[in-house]
CSV table of C-alpha atoms and ligand atoms in Angstrom, one decimal:
chain,number,residue,atom,x,y,z
V,28,UNK,CA,19.8,-107.7,43.2
V,29,UNK,CA,19.8,-110.7,45.0
V,30,UNK,CA,22.1,-111.7,47.7
V,31,UNK,CA,24.8,-113.9,47.6
V,32,UNK,CA,24.2,-117.3,48.0
V,33,UNK,CA,25.1,-119.5,50.7
V,34,UNK,CA,26.6,-122.2,48.3
V,35,UNK,CA,29.0,-120.4,47.0
V,36,UNK,CA,29.9,-118.1,50.2
V,37,UNK,CA,31.3,-121.2,51.9
V,38,UNK,CA,34.5,-122.4,49.8
V,39,UNK,CA,35.9,-125.5,51.2
V,40,UNK,CA,38.9,-124.1,53.6
V,41,UNK,CA,40.5,-127.5,53.6
V,42,UNK,CA,41.0,-127.3,49.5
V,43,UNK,CA,44.1,-125.9,48.2
V,44,UNK,CA,44.1,-122.6,46.8
V,45,UNK,CA,42.8,-122.6,43.1
V,46,UNK,CA,45.0,-119.6,42.4
V,47,UNK,CA,48.3,-118.7,44.5
V,48,UNK,CA,50.3,-115.5,43.7
V,49,UNK,CA,53.5,-114.7,45.6
V,50,UNK,CA,55.3,-111.6,45.2
V,51,UNK,CA,54.2,-110.7,41.7
V,52,UNK,CA,55.8,-107.7,40.1
V,53,UNK,CA,55.4,-106.0,36.7
V,54,UNK,CA,57.7,-102.7,36.3
V,55,UNK,CA,57.8,-101.0,32.9
V,56,UNK,CA,60.3,-98.9,31.4
V,57,UNK,CA,63.5,-98.0,33.4
V,58,UNK,CA,66.0,-99.2,31.3
V,59,UNK,CA,67.3,-96.8,28.6
V,60,UNK,CA,66.8,-98.0,25.0
V,61,UNK,CA,68.8,-97.7,21.5
V,62,UNK,CA,69.1,-93.9,20.7
V,63,UNK,CA,65.9,-93.1,23.3
V,64,UNK,CA,65.9,-91.5,26.6
V,65,UNK,CA,65.5,-93.7,29.4
V,66,UNK,CA,61.8,-94.0,30.5
V,67,UNK,CA,60.3,-93.6,33.7
V,68,UNK,CA,60.3,-96.7,35.8
V,69,UNK,CA,56.5,-97.6,36.5
V,70,UNK,CA,56.0,-100.0,39.4
V,71,UNK,CA,52.7,-100.9,38.3
V,72,UNK,CA,52.9,-104.1,40.5
V,73,UNK,CA,54.9,-104.5,43.2
V,74,UNK,CA,54.7,-107.9,45.1
V,75,UNK,CA,51.3,-109.0,45.4
V,76,UNK,CA,50.3,-112.0,47.2
V,77,UNK,CA,46.8,-113.3,46.3
V,78,UNK,CA,45.1,-117.0,47.2
V,79,UNK,CA,41.6,-117.6,45.6
V,80,UNK,CA,39.6,-120.9,47.0
V,81,UNK,CA,37.9,-122.6,44.4
V,82,UNK,CA,34.2,-121.6,44.3
V,83,UNK,CA,35.1,-118.5,45.6
V,84,UNK,CA,35.3,-114.7,44.3
V,85,UNK,CA,38.0,-112.2,45.3
V,86,UNK,CA,37.1,-108.8,44.4
V,87,UNK,CA,40.4,-106.5,43.8
V,88,UNK,CA,39.4,-103.1,44.0
V,89,UNK,CA,41.6,-99.8,44.0
V,90,UNK,CA,41.4,-96.7,42.1
V,91,UNK,CA,42.5,-95.9,38.0
V,92,UNK,CA,46.1,-97.1,37.3
V,93,UNK,CA,46.6,-98.9,40.4
V,94,UNK,CA,47.6,-101.9,38.8
V,95,UNK,CA,44.6,-104.3,38.4
V,96,UNK,CA,44.5,-105.2,35.0
V,97,UNK,CA,48.3,-105.8,35.3
V,98,UNK,CA,47.9,-108.1,37.7
V,99,UNK,CA,45.0,-109.9,35.8
V,100,UNK,CA,46.9,-110.3,33.0
V,101,UNK,CA,49.6,-111.6,34.6
V,102,UNK,CA,47.9,-114.4,36.4
V,103,UNK,CA,46.4,-115.4,33.0
V,104,UNK,CA,50.3,-115.2,31.6
V,105,UNK,CA,49.4,-112.6,29.0
V,106,UNK,CA,52.5,-110.9,29.9
V,107,UNK,CA,55.3,-112.2,31.6
V,108,UNK,CA,55.9,-110.8,35.4
V,109,UNK,CA,59.2,-109.0,36.6
V,110,UNK,CA,59.2,-111.6,39.0
V,111,UNK,CA,57.1,-113.4,41.7
V,112,UNK,CA,54.7,-116.7,40.9
V,113,UNK,CA,51.5,-117.4,39.8
V,114,UNK,CA,50.5,-121.2,41.2
V,115,UNK,CA,47.2,-122.5,39.3
V,116,UNK,CA,46.1,-126.0,40.1
V,117,UNK,CA,48.8,-126.4,42.1
V,118,UNK,CA,51.4,-125.6,38.8
V,119,UNK,CA,53.7,-122.8,38.3
V,120,UNK,CA,52.8,-121.3,35.5
V,121,UNK,CA,55.9,-119.6,34.8
V,122,UNK,CA,57.6,-123.1,34.7
V,123,UNK,CA,55.5,-124.3,32.2
V,124,UNK,CA,56.6,-124.5,28.4
V,125,UNK,CA,54.2,-122.9,25.6
V,126,UNK,CA,52.7,-126.5,24.8
V,127,UNK,CA,52.1,-127.0,28.4
V,128,UNK,CA,50.6,-123.7,29.0
V,129,UNK,CA,48.2,-124.3,26.2
V,130,UNK,CA,45.3,-126.6,28.2
V,131,UNK,CA,45.8,-124.5,31.0
V,132,UNK,CA,44.7,-121.6,29.5
V,133,UNK,CA,41.4,-123.3,28.5
V,134,UNK,CA,40.8,-123.5,31.9
V,135,UNK,CA,41.5,-119.7,32.4
V,136,UNK,CA,39.2,-116.6,30.6
V,137,UNK,CA,39.2,-113.3,30.8
V,138,UNK,CA,36.0,-110.8,30.7
V,139,UNK,CA,37.1,-107.1,29.4
V,140,UNK,CA,35.6,-103.9,30.4
V,141,UNK,CA,34.2,-102.6,27.2
V,142,UNK,CA,32.3,-105.2,26.0
V,143,UNK,CA,32.5,-103.7,22.4
V,144,UNK,CA,36.0,-103.0,21.8
V,145,UNK,CA,36.6,-107.0,22.8
V,146,UNK,CA,33.9,-108.2,19.9
V,147,UNK,CA,35.0,-108.1,16.5
V,148,UNK,CA,32.5,-105.7,14.6
V,149,UNK,CA,32.5,-107.6,11.5
V,150,UNK,CA,31.8,-111.1,12.9
V,151,UNK,CA,28.9,-112.5,13.4
V,152,UNK,CA,28.5,-113.0,17.1
V,153,UNK,CA,27.5,-117.0,17.0
V,154,UNK,CA,31.0,-117.2,15.1
V,155,UNK,CA,32.3,-115.2,17.9
V,156,UNK,CA,31.3,-117.5,20.3
V,157,UNK,CA,32.5,-120.5,18.6
V,158,UNK,CA,35.9,-119.0,17.9
V,159,UNK,CA,37.6,-120.8,20.7
V,160,UNK,CA,36.6,-124.2,19.5
V,161,UNK,CA,38.5,-123.8,16.4
V,162,UNK,CA,41.3,-122.0,17.7
V,163,UNK,CA,41.9,-124.7,20.0
V,164,UNK,CA,40.7,-127.6,17.3
V,165,UNK,CA,37.8,-128.8,19.4
V,166,UNK,CA,34.0,-129.8,18.1
V,167,UNK,CA,35.5,-129.6,14.5
V,168,UNK,CA,31.7,-130.9,13.0
V,169,UNK,CA,30.0,-127.3,12.2
V,170,UNK,CA,26.2,-128.7,13.5
V,171,UNK,CA,28.3,-129.4,17.0
V,172,UNK,CA,29.6,-126.2,17.4
V,173,UNK,CA,26.2,-124.7,16.2
V,174,UNK,CA,24.3,-126.6,19.2
V,175,UNK,CA,27.2,-126.0,21.5
V,176,UNK,CA,26.9,-122.1,20.8
V,177,UNK,CA,23.0,-122.2,21.3
V,178,UNK,CA,23.6,-123.8,24.5
V,179,UNK,CA,25.9,-121.0,25.5
V,180,UNK,CA,23.8,-118.3,24.3
V,181,UNK,CA,20.6,-119.5,26.3
V,182,UNK,CA,23.1,-120.2,29.4
V,183,UNK,CA,24.0,-116.4,29.4
V,184,UNK,CA,20.0,-115.2,28.5
V,185,UNK,CA,20.7,-114.2,25.1
V,186,UNK,CA,18.0,-115.7,22.6
V,187,UNK,CA,20.2,-118.1,20.2
V,188,UNK,CA,18.4,-116.9,17.3
V,189,UNK,CA,20.2,-113.8,17.8
V,190,UNK,CA,23.7,-115.8,16.9
V,191,UNK,CA,24.0,-114.2,12.9
V,192,UNK,CA,23.5,-111.2,14.1
V,193,UNK,CA,26.4,-108.5,14.5
V,194,UNK,CA,27.9,-106.6,17.4
V,195,UNK,CA,26.6,-103.4,16.8
V,196,UNK,CA,22.7,-105.0,16.9
V,197,UNK,CA,23.1,-105.3,20.3
V,198,UNK,CA,23.2,-103.5,23.7
V,199,UNK,CA,25.8,-103.2,26.3
V,200,UNK,CA,24.4,-105.6,28.2
V,201,UNK,CA,23.9,-107.9,25.6
V,202,UNK,CA,27.3,-107.5,24.3
V,203,UNK,CA,28.6,-108.4,27.6
V,204,UNK,CA,26.9,-111.2,28.0
V,205,UNK,CA,27.9,-112.5,24.3
V,206,UNK,CA,31.8,-112.1,25.8
V,207,UNK,CA,30.5,-114.1,28.7
V,208,UNK,CA,29.1,-116.5,26.6
V,209,UNK,CA,33.0,-117.0,24.6
V,210,UNK,CA,34.7,-117.0,27.9
V,211,UNK,CA,32.9,-119.8,29.0
V,212,UNK,CA,33.1,-121.8,25.5
V,213,UNK,CA,35.9,-123.9,27.0
V,214,UNK,CA,34.6,-124.5,30.4
V,215,UNK,CA,36.8,-122.8,32.3
V,216,UNK,CA,37.5,-123.4,36.0
V,217,UNK,CA,38.5,-120.0,36.8
V,218,UNK,CA,37.8,-116.2,35.0
V,219,UNK,CA,39.2,-113.1,35.3
V,220,UNK,CA,36.3,-110.6,35.4
V,221,UNK,CA,38.2,-107.0,34.5
V,222,UNK,CA,36.1,-104.4,35.6
V,223,UNK,CA,33.2,-106.3,33.7
V,224,UNK,CA,30.3,-103.4,34.6
V,225,UNK,CA,32.1,-100.2,34.5
V,226,UNK,CA,31.1,-99.6,31.1
V,227,UNK,CA,27.3,-100.3,31.0
V,228,UNK,CA,24.2,-98.4,32.5
V,229,UNK,CA,23.8,-98.5,36.2
V,230,UNK,CA,20.3,-100.3,35.7
V,231,UNK,CA,22.1,-103.1,33.3
V,232,UNK,CA,25.0,-103.4,36.1
V,233,UNK,CA,23.1,-105.6,38.5
V,234,UNK,CA,21.8,-107.8,35.8
V,235,UNK,CA,25.6,-108.4,34.7
V,236,UNK,CA,26.6,-109.1,38.2
V,237,UNK,CA,23.6,-111.7,39.2
V,238,UNK,CA,24.5,-113.4,35.9
V,239,UNK,CA,27.8,-113.7,37.2
V,240,UNK,CA,26.7,-115.3,40.1
V,241,UNK,CA,24.4,-117.6,38.9
V,242,UNK,CA,27.1,-118.7,36.1
V,243,UNK,CA,29.3,-119.2,39.3
V,244,UNK,CA,26.8,-121.4,41.2
V,245,UNK,CA,25.7,-123.7,38.1
V,246,UNK,CA,29.3,-124.4,36.8
V,247,UNK,CA,31.5,-124.2,40.2
V,248,UNK,CA,33.6,-121.0,38.8
V,249,UNK,CA,36.2,-119.0,40.5
V,250,UNK,CA,36.2,-115.2,40.2
V,251,UNK,CA,38.8,-112.3,40.1
V,252,UNK,CA,36.4,-109.8,39.9
V,253,UNK,CA,38.3,-106.6,39.4
V,254,UNK,CA,36.5,-103.4,40.1
V,255,UNK,CA,37.2,-99.5,40.9
V,256,UNK,CA,35.0,-99.1,43.7
V,257,UNK,CA,33.4,-101.1,46.4
V,258,UNK,CA,29.9,-101.2,45.4
V,259,UNK,CA,29.2,-104.4,43.8
V,260,UNK,CA,32.1,-106.1,45.5
V,261,UNK,CA,30.2,-106.2,48.5
V,262,UNK,CA,27.4,-108.4,46.5
V,263,UNK,CA,29.6,-110.5,44.5
V,264,UNK,CA,32.9,-111.2,46.6
V,265,UNK,CA,33.3,-113.8,49.4
V,266,UNK,CA,37.0,-112.1,49.9
V,267,UNK,CA,38.3,-108.7,48.8
V,268,UNK,CA,41.7,-107.1,48.3
V,269,UNK,CA,42.5,-103.3,48.2
V,270,UNK,CA,45.1,-102.3,45.7
V,271,UNK,CA,46.7,-98.9,45.8
V,272,UNK,CA,49.6,-98.3,43.4
V,273,UNK,CA,50.6,-101.6,43.1
V,274,UNK,CA,50.5,-102.8,46.6
V,275,UNK,CA,47.9,-104.6,48.0
V,276,UNK,CA,47.2,-102.8,51.5
V,277,UNK,CA,44.4,-104.7,52.9
V,278,UNK,CA,42.6,-107.9,52.1
V,279,UNK,CA,40.6,-110.5,54.0
V,280,UNK,CA,37.1,-111.8,54.3
V,281,UNK,CA,34.7,-109.5,52.7
V,282,UNK,CA,32.7,-109.2,56.3
V,283,UNK,CA,35.8,-108.7,58.1
V,284,UNK,CA,37.1,-106.3,55.9
V,285,UNK,CA,33.8,-104.1,55.3
V,286,UNK,CA,32.7,-104.7,59.0
V,287,UNK,CA,36.1,-103.5,60.5
V,288,UNK,CA,38.3,-101.8,58.0
V,289,UNK,CA,41.6,-100.8,58.9
V,290,UNK,CA,43.9,-99.2,56.6
V,291,UNK,CA,42.6,-95.4,55.7
V,292,UNK,CA,42.3,-96.4,52.1
V,293,UNK,CA,40.0,-99.0,52.5
V,294,UNK,CA,38.0,-96.8,55.1
V,295,UNK,CA,37.8,-94.2,52.2
V,296,UNK,CA,36.7,-96.5,49.7
V,297,UNK,CA,34.0,-97.7,52.1
V,298,UNK,CA,33.0,-94.3,53.5
V,299,UNK,CA,32.1,-93.6,49.7
V,300,UNK,CA,29.5,-96.0,49.8
V,301,UNK,CA,25.9,-95.1,50.5
V,302,UNK,CA,24.3,-97.2,53.3
V,303,UNK,CA,20.7,-98.6,52.7
V,304,UNK,CA,19.5,-97.7,56.0
V,305,UNK,CA,18.5,-93.7,55.7
V,306,UNK,CA,19.2,-92.6,59.3
V,307,UNK,CA,22.9,-94.2,59.2
V,308,UNK,CA,23.0,-92.3,55.7
V,309,UNK,CA,22.4,-89.4,56.8
V,310,UNK,CA,25.3,-89.7,59.5
V,311,UNK,CA,27.8,-91.0,57.1
V,312,UNK,CA,31.2,-89.1,56.9
V,313,UNK,CA,33.3,-89.1,53.9
V,314,UNK,CA,36.5,-90.2,54.7
V,315,UNK,CA,39.2,-88.7,52.3
V,316,UNK,CA,42.7,-90.3,51.4
V,317,UNK,CA,45.0,-88.8,49.2
V,318,UNK,CA,47.0,-91.4,47.4
V,319,UNK,CA,50.0,-89.4,47.2
V,320,UNK,CA,49.9,-89.6,50.9
V,321,UNK,CA,50.8,-93.1,50.4
V,322,UNK,CA,54.6,-93.9,51.3
V,323,UNK,CA,54.6,-97.5,52.7
V,324,UNK,CA,58.1,-97.9,54.8
V,325,UNK,CA,60.8,-100.3,52.7
V,326,UNK,CA,60.2,-103.0,55.3
V,327,UNK,CA,56.0,-102.6,55.0
V,328,UNK,CA,54.4,-106.3,55.0
V,329,UNK,CA,50.8,-107.5,55.4
V,330,UNK,CA,50.2,-107.9,59.0
V,331,UNK,CA,47.2,-110.2,59.9
V,332,UNK,CA,44.8,-108.0,62.1
V,333,UNK,CA,42.2,-110.9,62.5
V,334,UNK,CA,41.8,-114.0,61.0
V,335,UNK,CA,43.0,-114.3,57.3
V,336,UNK,CA,42.4,-110.4,57.3
V,337,UNK,CA,45.9,-108.6,56.7
V,338,UNK,CA,47.0,-104.8,56.4
V,339,UNK,CA,49.8,-103.6,55.0
V,340,UNK,CA,52.0,-101.9,57.9
E,530,ADP,N1,52.2,-102.0,28.9
E,530,ADP,C1,52.6,-100.7,29.3
E,530,ADP,N2,53.3,-100.2,29.3
E,530,ADP,C2,53.8,-99.2,30.6
E,530,ADP,N3,53.3,-98.9,31.3
E,530,ADP,C3,51.8,-99.4,31.7
E,530,ADP,C4,51.4,-100.5,30.9
E,530,ADP,N4,50.0,-101.1,31.2
E,530,ADP,C5,49.9,-100.5,32.6
E,530,ADP,N5,50.9,-99.5,32.6
E,530,ADP,C6,51.1,-98.6,33.4
E,530,ADP,O1,50.8,-99.4,34.7
E,530,ADP,C7,50.1,-98.9,36.0
E,530,ADP,C8,48.8,-99.9,36.3
E,530,ADP,O2,48.4,-99.8,35.1
E,530,ADP,P1,46.7,-100.8,35.2
E,530,ADP,O3,47.2,-102.4,35.5
E,530,ADP,O4,46.4,-100.8,33.6
E,530,ADP,O5,45.9,-100.2,36.7
E,530,ADP,P2,44.4,-100.2,36.7
E,530,ADP,O6,44.1,-101.3,35.8
E,530,ADP,O7,44.3,-100.5,38.2
E,530,ADP,O8,44.0,-98.9,36.0
E,530,ADP,C9,49.4,-97.6,35.3
E,530,ADP,O9,50.2,-96.4,36.3
E,530,ADP,C10,49.6,-97.7,33.9
E,530,ADP,O10,50.1,-96.4,33.2
E,531,MG,MG1,42.5,-101.6,34.7
């Protein structure tokens, strides 16, 4: 594991956020449908605010079912929000027409958790990586496409000679590299990485995290990195947001949140991490927080407890 680079650790604070999310919500079910009983209302995402600055990685962390993937899909407009705003490069995405959204979509991509199900098992991986060019009518000449795909393979650490193979011939880590190559094809500025290493062997996880970090440095990428625990987030992210039952309970610069976590849920997540120092590791106490105990007051809001460090209170 390489240390986080200073280059990516110092985003230009004078800059506008690349992505600003305000009061974002997504509720599922709730209304009665024809001939069906009303389904319980699920507030999957319930008033989320996020800012991600150019060149920065925001780690979005929380237990399974807390709404992280839904935030990712809403941010990319793969789904419409119940309320709230997503502003990307200064433009409110919900105000854009489909044709206005199309070029914006090229600059925002996603990498999913399960690298195999994201792939098409019957498609040669080179064609899979080239598909975005065809979908967007770019690089019409096959030889141009081929040489671009070769470069993409090299960029993610794959042998370009493997382009003609099928997904089942690759390991889990290699499959995730293929997905990353495809996500890079249209030269995005922003990537949602939705638990990109969760399904991989522990021995491979660090390689993929390092690849994401190297690509960020080379290409100036901005990431929303979704994870269910903090283990990789502390290496990769300059900023973290902790999510619980559709809400952000704590967010701030990584050093501030990891150094002095305020919310009991953040404290519990952090206390689950091993400490590299054996003396302190022996003294480490697990803090337990039952998410069912999370009952925010109706007027609960994020309050600043340290510079840019906010806690739901
Ligand atoms: N399409 C959907 N229809 C109904 N409920 C959904 C849908 N997608 C997600 N949910 C619910 O929303 C909540 C948040 O899900 P999700 O965003 O996938 O969480 P996470 O990624 O943190 O595990 C869960 O309770 C999930 O069951
Ligand atoms: Mg998820």
